[in-house]
Structure formats: structure tokens, C-alpha cells
Coordinates of C-alpha atoms in Angstrom, one line a residue:
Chain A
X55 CA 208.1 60.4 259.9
X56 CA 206.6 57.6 258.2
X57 CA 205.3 56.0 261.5
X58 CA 203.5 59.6 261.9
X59 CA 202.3 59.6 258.8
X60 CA 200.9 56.0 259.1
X61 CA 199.3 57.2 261.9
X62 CA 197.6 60.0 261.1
X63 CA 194.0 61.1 260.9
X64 CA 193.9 63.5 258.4
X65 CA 196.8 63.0 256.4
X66 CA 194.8 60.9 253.9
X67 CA 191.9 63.1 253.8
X68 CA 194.5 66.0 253.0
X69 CA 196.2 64.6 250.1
X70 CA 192.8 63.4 248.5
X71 CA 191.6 67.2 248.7
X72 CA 195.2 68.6 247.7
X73 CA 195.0 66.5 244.5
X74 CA 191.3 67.4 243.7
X75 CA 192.9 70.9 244.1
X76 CA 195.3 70.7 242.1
X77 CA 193.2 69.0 239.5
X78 CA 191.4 72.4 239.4
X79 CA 194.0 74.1 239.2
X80 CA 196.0 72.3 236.4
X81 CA 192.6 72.5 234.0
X82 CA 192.4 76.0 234.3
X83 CA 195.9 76.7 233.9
X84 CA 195.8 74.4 231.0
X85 CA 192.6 74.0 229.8
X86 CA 193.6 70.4 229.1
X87 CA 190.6 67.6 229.5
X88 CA 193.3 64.8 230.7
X89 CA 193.6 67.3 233.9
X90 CA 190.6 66.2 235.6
X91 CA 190.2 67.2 238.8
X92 CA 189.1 63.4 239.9
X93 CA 191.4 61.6 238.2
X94 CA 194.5 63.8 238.7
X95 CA 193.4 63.4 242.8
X96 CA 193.1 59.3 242.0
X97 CA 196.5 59.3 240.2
X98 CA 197.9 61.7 242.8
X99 CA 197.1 59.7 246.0
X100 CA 198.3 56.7 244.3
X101 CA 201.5 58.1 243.8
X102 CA 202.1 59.1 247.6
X103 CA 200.7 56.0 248.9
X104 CA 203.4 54.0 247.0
X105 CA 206.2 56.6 248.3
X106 CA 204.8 56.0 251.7
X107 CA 204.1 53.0 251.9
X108 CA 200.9 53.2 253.5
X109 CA 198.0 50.3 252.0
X110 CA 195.0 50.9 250.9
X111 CA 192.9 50.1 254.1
X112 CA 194.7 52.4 255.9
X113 CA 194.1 55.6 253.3
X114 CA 190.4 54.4 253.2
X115 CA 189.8 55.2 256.8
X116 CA 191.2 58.2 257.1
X117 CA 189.8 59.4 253.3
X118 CA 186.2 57.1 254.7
X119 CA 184.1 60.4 255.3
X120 CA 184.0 61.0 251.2
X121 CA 183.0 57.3 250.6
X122 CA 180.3 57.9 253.5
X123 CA 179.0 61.2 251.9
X124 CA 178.2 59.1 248.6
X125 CA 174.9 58.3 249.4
X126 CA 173.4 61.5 250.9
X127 CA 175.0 63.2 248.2
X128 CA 173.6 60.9 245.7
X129 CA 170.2 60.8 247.6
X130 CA 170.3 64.7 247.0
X131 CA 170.2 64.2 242.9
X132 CA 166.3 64.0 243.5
X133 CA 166.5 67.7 243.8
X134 CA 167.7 68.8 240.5
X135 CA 165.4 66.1 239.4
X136 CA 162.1 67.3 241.0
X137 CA 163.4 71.3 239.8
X138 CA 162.7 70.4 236.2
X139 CA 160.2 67.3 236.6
X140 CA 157.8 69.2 233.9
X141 CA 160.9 69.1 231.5
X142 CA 160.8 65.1 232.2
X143 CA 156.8 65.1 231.6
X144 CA 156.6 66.6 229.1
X145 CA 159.7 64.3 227.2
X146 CA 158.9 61.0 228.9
X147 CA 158.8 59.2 225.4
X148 CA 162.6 60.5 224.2
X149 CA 163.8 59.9 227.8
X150 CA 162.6 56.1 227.9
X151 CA 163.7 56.0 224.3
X152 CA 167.1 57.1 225.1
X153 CA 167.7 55.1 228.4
X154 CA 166.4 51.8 226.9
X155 CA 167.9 51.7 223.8
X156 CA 171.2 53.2 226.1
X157 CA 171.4 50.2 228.3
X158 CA 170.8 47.6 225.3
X159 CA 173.9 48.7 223.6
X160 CA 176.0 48.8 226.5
X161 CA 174.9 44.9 227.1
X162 CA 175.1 44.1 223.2
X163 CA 178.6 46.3 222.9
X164 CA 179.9 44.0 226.1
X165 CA 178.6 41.2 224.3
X166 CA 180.0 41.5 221.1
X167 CA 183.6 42.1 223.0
X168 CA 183.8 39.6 224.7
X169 CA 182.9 37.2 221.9
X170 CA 185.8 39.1 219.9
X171 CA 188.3 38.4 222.7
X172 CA 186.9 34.7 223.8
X173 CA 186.9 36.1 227.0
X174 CA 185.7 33.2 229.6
X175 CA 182.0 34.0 230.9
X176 CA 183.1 34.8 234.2
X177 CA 184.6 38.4 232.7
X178 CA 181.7 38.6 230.9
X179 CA 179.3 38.9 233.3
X180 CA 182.1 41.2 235.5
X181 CA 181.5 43.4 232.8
X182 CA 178.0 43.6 231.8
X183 CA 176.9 45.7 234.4
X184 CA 179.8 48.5 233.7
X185 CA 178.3 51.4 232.6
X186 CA 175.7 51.6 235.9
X187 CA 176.3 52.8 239.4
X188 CA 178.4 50.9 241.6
X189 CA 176.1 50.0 243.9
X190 CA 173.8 48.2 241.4
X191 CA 176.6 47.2 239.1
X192 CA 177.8 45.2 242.2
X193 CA 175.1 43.6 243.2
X194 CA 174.7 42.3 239.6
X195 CA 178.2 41.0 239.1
X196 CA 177.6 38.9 242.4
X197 CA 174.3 37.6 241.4
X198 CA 176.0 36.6 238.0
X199 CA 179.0 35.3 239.5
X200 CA 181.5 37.9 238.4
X201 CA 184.6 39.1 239.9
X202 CA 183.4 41.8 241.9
X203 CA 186.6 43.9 242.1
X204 CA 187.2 44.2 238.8
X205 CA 183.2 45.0 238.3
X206 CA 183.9 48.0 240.3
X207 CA 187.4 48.9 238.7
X208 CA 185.8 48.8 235.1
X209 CA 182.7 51.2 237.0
X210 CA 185.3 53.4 237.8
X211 CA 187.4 53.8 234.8
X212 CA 183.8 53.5 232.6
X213 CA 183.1 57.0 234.8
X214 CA 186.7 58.2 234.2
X215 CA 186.4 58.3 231.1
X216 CA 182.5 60.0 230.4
X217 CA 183.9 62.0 233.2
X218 CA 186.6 63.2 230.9
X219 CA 185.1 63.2 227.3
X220 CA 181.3 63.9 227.8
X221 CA 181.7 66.9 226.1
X222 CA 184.1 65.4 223.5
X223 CA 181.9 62.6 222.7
X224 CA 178.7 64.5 222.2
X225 CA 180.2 67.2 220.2
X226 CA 181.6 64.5 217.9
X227 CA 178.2 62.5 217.9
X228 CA 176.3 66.0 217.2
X229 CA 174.2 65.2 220.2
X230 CA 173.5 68.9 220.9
X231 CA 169.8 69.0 222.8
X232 CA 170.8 69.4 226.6
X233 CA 167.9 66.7 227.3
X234 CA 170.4 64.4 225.0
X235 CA 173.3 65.2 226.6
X236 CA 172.3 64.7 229.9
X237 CA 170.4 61.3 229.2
X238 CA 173.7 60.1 226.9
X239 CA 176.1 60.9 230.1
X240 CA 173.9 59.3 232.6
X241 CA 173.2 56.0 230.9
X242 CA 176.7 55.9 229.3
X243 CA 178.8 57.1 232.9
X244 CA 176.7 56.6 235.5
X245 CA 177.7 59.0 238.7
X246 CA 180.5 60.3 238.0
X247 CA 179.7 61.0 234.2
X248 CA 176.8 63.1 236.0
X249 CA 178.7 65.4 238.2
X250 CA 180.7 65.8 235.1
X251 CA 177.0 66.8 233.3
X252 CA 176.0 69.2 236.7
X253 CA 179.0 71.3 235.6
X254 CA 177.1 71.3 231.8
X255 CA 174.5 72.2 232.7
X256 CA 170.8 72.5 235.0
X257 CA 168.8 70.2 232.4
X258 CA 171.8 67.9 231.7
X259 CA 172.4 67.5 235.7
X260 CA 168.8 66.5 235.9
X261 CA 168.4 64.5 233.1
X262 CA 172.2 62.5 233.9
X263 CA 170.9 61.4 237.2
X264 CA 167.4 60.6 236.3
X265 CA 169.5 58.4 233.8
X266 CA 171.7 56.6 236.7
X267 CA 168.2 55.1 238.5
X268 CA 166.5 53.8 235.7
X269 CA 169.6 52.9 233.7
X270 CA 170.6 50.7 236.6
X271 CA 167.7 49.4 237.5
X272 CA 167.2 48.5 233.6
X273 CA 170.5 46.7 233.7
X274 CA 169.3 44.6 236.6
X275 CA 166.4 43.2 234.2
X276 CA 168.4 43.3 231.4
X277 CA 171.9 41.5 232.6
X278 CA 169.8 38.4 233.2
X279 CA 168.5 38.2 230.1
X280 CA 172.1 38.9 228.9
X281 CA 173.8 36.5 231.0
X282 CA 172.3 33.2 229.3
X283 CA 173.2 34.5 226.0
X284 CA 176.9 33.7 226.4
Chain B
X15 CA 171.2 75.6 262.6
X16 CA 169.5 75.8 259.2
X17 CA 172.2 73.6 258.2
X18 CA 172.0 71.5 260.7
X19 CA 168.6 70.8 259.9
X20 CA 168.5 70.2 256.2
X21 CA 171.5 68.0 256.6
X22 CA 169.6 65.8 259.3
X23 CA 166.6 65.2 256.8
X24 CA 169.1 64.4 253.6
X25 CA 170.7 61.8 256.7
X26 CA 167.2 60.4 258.2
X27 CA 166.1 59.6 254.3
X28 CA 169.4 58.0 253.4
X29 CA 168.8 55.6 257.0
X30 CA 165.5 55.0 255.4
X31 CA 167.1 54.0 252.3
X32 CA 169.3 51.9 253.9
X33 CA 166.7 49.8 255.6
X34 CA 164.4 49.8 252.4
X35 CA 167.4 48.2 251.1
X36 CA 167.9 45.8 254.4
X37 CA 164.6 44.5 253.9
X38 CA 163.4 44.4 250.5
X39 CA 165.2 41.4 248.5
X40 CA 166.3 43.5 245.0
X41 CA 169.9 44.7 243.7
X42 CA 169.1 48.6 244.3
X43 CA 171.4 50.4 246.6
X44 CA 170.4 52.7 249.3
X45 CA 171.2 55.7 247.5
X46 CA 168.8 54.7 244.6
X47 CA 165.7 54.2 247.4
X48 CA 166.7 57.5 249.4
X49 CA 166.4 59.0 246.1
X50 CA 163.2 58.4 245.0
X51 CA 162.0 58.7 248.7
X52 CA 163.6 62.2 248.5
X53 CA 161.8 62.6 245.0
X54 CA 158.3 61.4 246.2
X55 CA 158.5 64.2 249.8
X56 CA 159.7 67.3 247.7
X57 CA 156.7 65.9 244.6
X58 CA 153.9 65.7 247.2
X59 CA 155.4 68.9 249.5
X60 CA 155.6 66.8 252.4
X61 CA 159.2 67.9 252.3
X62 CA 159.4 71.3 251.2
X63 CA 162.2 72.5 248.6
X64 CA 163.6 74.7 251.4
X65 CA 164.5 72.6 254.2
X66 CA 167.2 70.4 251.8
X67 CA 168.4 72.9 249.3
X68 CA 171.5 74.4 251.1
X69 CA 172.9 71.7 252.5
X70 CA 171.7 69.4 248.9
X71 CA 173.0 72.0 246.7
X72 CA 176.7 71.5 248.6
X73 CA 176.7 67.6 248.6
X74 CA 175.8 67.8 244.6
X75 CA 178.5 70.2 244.3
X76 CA 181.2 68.2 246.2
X77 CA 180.1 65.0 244.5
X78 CA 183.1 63.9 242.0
X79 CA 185.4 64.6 244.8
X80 CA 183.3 61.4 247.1
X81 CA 184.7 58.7 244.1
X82 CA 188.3 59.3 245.0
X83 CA 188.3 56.6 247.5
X84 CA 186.7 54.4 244.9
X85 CA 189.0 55.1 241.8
X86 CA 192.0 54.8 244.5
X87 CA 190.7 51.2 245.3
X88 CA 191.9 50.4 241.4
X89 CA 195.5 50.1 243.6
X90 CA 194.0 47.1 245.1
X91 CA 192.0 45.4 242.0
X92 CA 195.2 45.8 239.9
X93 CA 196.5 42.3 240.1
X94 CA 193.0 40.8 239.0
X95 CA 192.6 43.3 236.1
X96 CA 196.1 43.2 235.0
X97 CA 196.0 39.8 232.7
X98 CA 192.6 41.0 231.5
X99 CA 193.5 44.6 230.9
X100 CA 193.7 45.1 227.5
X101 CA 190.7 43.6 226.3
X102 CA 188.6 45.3 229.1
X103 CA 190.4 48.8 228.3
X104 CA 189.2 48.4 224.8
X105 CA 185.5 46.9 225.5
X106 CA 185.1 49.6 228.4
X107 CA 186.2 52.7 225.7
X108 CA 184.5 51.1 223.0
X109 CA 181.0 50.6 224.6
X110 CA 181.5 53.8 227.0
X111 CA 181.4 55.8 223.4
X112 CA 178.7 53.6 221.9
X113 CA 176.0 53.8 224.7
X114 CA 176.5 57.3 224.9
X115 CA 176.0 58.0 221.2
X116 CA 173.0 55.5 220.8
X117 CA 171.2 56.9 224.2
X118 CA 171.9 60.8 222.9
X119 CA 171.0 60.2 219.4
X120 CA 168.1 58.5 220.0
X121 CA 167.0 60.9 222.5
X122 CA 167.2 63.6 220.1
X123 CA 165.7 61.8 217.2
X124 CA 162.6 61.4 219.0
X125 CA 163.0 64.6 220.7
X126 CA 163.0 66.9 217.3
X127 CA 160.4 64.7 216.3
X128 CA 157.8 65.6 218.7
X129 CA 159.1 69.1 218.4
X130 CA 157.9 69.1 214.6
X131 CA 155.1 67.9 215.6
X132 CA 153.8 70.5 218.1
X133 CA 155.0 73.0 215.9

């Protein structure tokens, strides 16, 4: 059984989408924000690879097509983008406003941290370029000299978590305007705070993943101005 | 075969992407190049809205499902993170809420303000 299973094409693929599934259905059953869909499938595949037995390289080839669909998918966030491009004309100065002063407290917050914790400068730097897309956030933990798996880790549970309480968090900041929302999401949450701002909304779609290319390129200027401050 | 088609053109600009990011020497991903090459085709109508929408609309919709394999990979980082984890927890929650509450409220400061100010 377990030699099948280790062998299988699609058993990965199937539990990945089983747990996304029943991520769905748990929130709606229980209208619960801790049951979301992506991290209840994360927690979920965990789970049955430890029972199994089967290691992560192994899952990842069989669950490779959803890594492979990333960028397309993410290349595709240039049409909700180009759908409301007037709204983005015609509030270019609170969009730049937003994004810049976005990414500056997410290098100062970091900052401050790790200060707090005397953390060595090594995990500072891992962290700096956390609330961006992977992709960037990588290539800026390597330039720095971070530890690039735990860069990605602290991506991930940074998007877990806007993922989770976008809605939470703005309601409780009284961010209301849907231009706002989607900018705040973006910048805070990167990609996956963004799918979490498509469901939102049109505006806060298009305004999240306008945030996720100039927040990250931002950080790319702004972690090396950051990184010989520590 | 409409299908087909859109998704070869969301494929052929994500290639380019890929080799913009090949040759030019900067930290942006391919994703963030087939983006803005996407952006620039449907802006100028080289690339009309209708020949990516379908097979676009179902990629955006699909989209939080394509991180599983990344949050799954936290399996893997788990022994570098664990020493570190509760300072990182608390720096990643803390600055998560903080950038999103600066960004939003900034945005909307400005944004009522030029609303007053075409009114």
C-alpha cells in the first residue's frame, strides 16, 4: 500500500485538492476565518505526508503542476489591473502614498524587532524582505546573505496570515475605501493576501496585485538601504 | 480551441518573462516581467482583452490553491526556523498588521483628501 502510494502520480495532486476542498467546505459550514481553504489544504497534506511517510520532494513532483501554474497565473493579474487602469490614474498619488510608506514600515517594523530580540544580522536580513513575493523576497535574502528557506517560510506564513485576517485587520483599522483595502493587502501579504482581496472584491483584486509589483520591487531598493542599518 | 489559444499566449508571455529575467541582471521574477509585458499588450491593444480572458479569469481564480506546494515546503524549513520561531512569529504578526494599517490608512488619508478637493 505504501509502496503504491509512494509511487503514485496523482496521489499528491489529490490530497492537495481534497484539502483545498475541504477548506471550502469547513468555512461555509462554519463560517470560521481559521478554516481557510489554503491553509487547512497546507495543514492537511502535512498531516498525510507524516502518516505516509512520503518526503517532501516526492509530494512536490507529483503536487509540481500547481507550483508551475504560479507564474502564468500571476502573469494573468495584469488583467484585472488593465480592467480598472483609469481607477489607478486617476489615484496615482494615494496608491504611491500607500505602497511607499507600506514597504517603509514593514523594513522599519523588521528593524525595530529584531533590535528587540538581538537577533544576529543574518535573520535580519532573512526577514526584511517578508512581506513581498517570493520570488523577489528570495532573490533579496540571497543578495543580503540570508537564510533563504526561512525567507520563504516567513513569505508564506506572512501570506497566511493577510490571507486569513485581511478583512479582520482592515475592519479594525477602519480602512473602508476598496482602493485602501486592496493597496493595504497587497503591500502587507503579497500573493496570497491578493487572491484573498480577488474574493473582496474587483477594485481590491486590482489594486492588491498592482501592490505586489511595485511593493517588491520597492523592497529591492529599500532592503539595501536597510541592510547597513543593522 | 479558444482555450487553447488564450492559454498559449498567457504561456508564450510567461517564456518571455522567463528570459527577460535570464538576461537582465535584477532580483524581479519572471512572473513580475510577464506581468507588465501582459499589461503593456492589452494597454496598447496589441493583445486584445479577448484572446486571454477565459483562460486568465480561471488561473486568477485557482490562484491560492498554486501556494500549497509552497506553504507545504514549511515541512522542510522547520528545523531552521524552529530555534528562531518565536521571535519571527511575533515580528512576522506584528509587522504583517502594521504595514497593512500604515499602507490602508495612508491610502485613504490621501484618498478622501483629493475627494474634498474635487468636490
Amino acid at each position: 500500500m505504501s509502496n503504491m502510494l509512494h509511487g503514485s502520480t496523482f496521489f499528491c495532486m489529490a490530497i492537495s485538492l481534497f484539502g483545498y476542498e475541504a477548506g471550502i467546505f469547513l468555512r461555509k459550514k462554519l463560517k470560521i476565518g481559521i478554516f481557510n481553504p489554503l491553509l487547512v489544504s497546507i495543514i492537511f497534506v502535512i498531516i498525510v505526508l507524516k502518516v505516509t511517510g512520503i518526503d517532501y520532494d516526492t509530494y512536490d513532483k507529483g503536487a509540481n503542476v500547481l507550483s508551475y501554474l504560479l507564474t502564468p497565473s500571476t502573469v494573468c493579474l495584469a488583467i484585472p489591473l488593465y480592467q480598472q487602469m483609469n481607477l489607478l490614474k486617476k489615484n496615482l498619488k494615494a496608491i504611491i502614498a500607500g505602497i511607499t510608506t507600506g514597504v517603509f514600515a514593514s523594513l522599519a517594523g523588521v528593524w525595530v524587532f529584531s533590535m528587540l530580540f538581538h537577533l544576529k544580522k543574518q535573520f535580519y536580513v532573512t526577514l526584511l524582505p517578508k512581506s513581498i513575493t517570493t520570488a523577489i523576497g528570495m532573490g533579496i535574502s540571497e543578495e543580503l546573505g540570508g537564510i533563504v528557506t526561512i525567507t520563504v517560510a516567513a513569505i508564506v506564513i506572512t501570506g497566511i496570515i493577510g490571507n486569513m485576517f485581511a478583512e479582520g485587520i482592515c475592519k479594525l483599522c477602519k480602512i473602508e475605501h476598496p482602493i485602501a483595502k486592496g493597496l493595504a493587502i497587497g503591500t502587507a501579504s503579497h500573493a496570497m493576501g491578493t487572491a484573498k482581496a480577488m474574493e473582496i472584491g474587483e477594485i481590491e483584486g486590482a489594486m492588491s496585485s498592482l501592490s505586489i509589483a511595485v511593493a517588491g520591487l520597492m523592497t529591492v531598493v529599500g532592503a539595501s538601504i536597510f541592510y547597513h542599518l543593522y | 480551441m479558444k482555450f487553447i489559444r488564450q492559454f498559449l499566449i498567457i504561456i508564450l508571455i510567461s517564456f518571455a518573462g522567463e528570459l527577460l529575467h535570464a538576461i537582465l541582471p535584477l532580483p524581479v521574477p519572471a512572473s513580475i516581467y510577464g506581468l507588465l509585458i501582459l499589461l503593456a499588450g492589452l494597454q496598447t491593444k496589441v493583445i486584445p482583452l479577448k484572446a486571454v480572458d477565459e483562460a486568465g479569469g480561471f488561473l486568477i481564480e485557482i490562484m491560492p490553491m498554486l501556494f500549497i506546494p509552497a506553504g507545504v515546503g514549511l515541512m522542510v524549513s522547520w528545523g531552521d526556523l524552529k530555534p528562531v520561531l518565536v521571535p519571527i512569529i511575533v515580528t512576522i504578526v506584528v509587522t504583517t498588521v502594521l504595514v497593512m494599517g500604515v499602507s490602508g490608512r495612508t491610502a485613504q488619508f490621501v484618498l478622501k483628501k483629493e475627494e474634498k478637493k474635487d468636490e
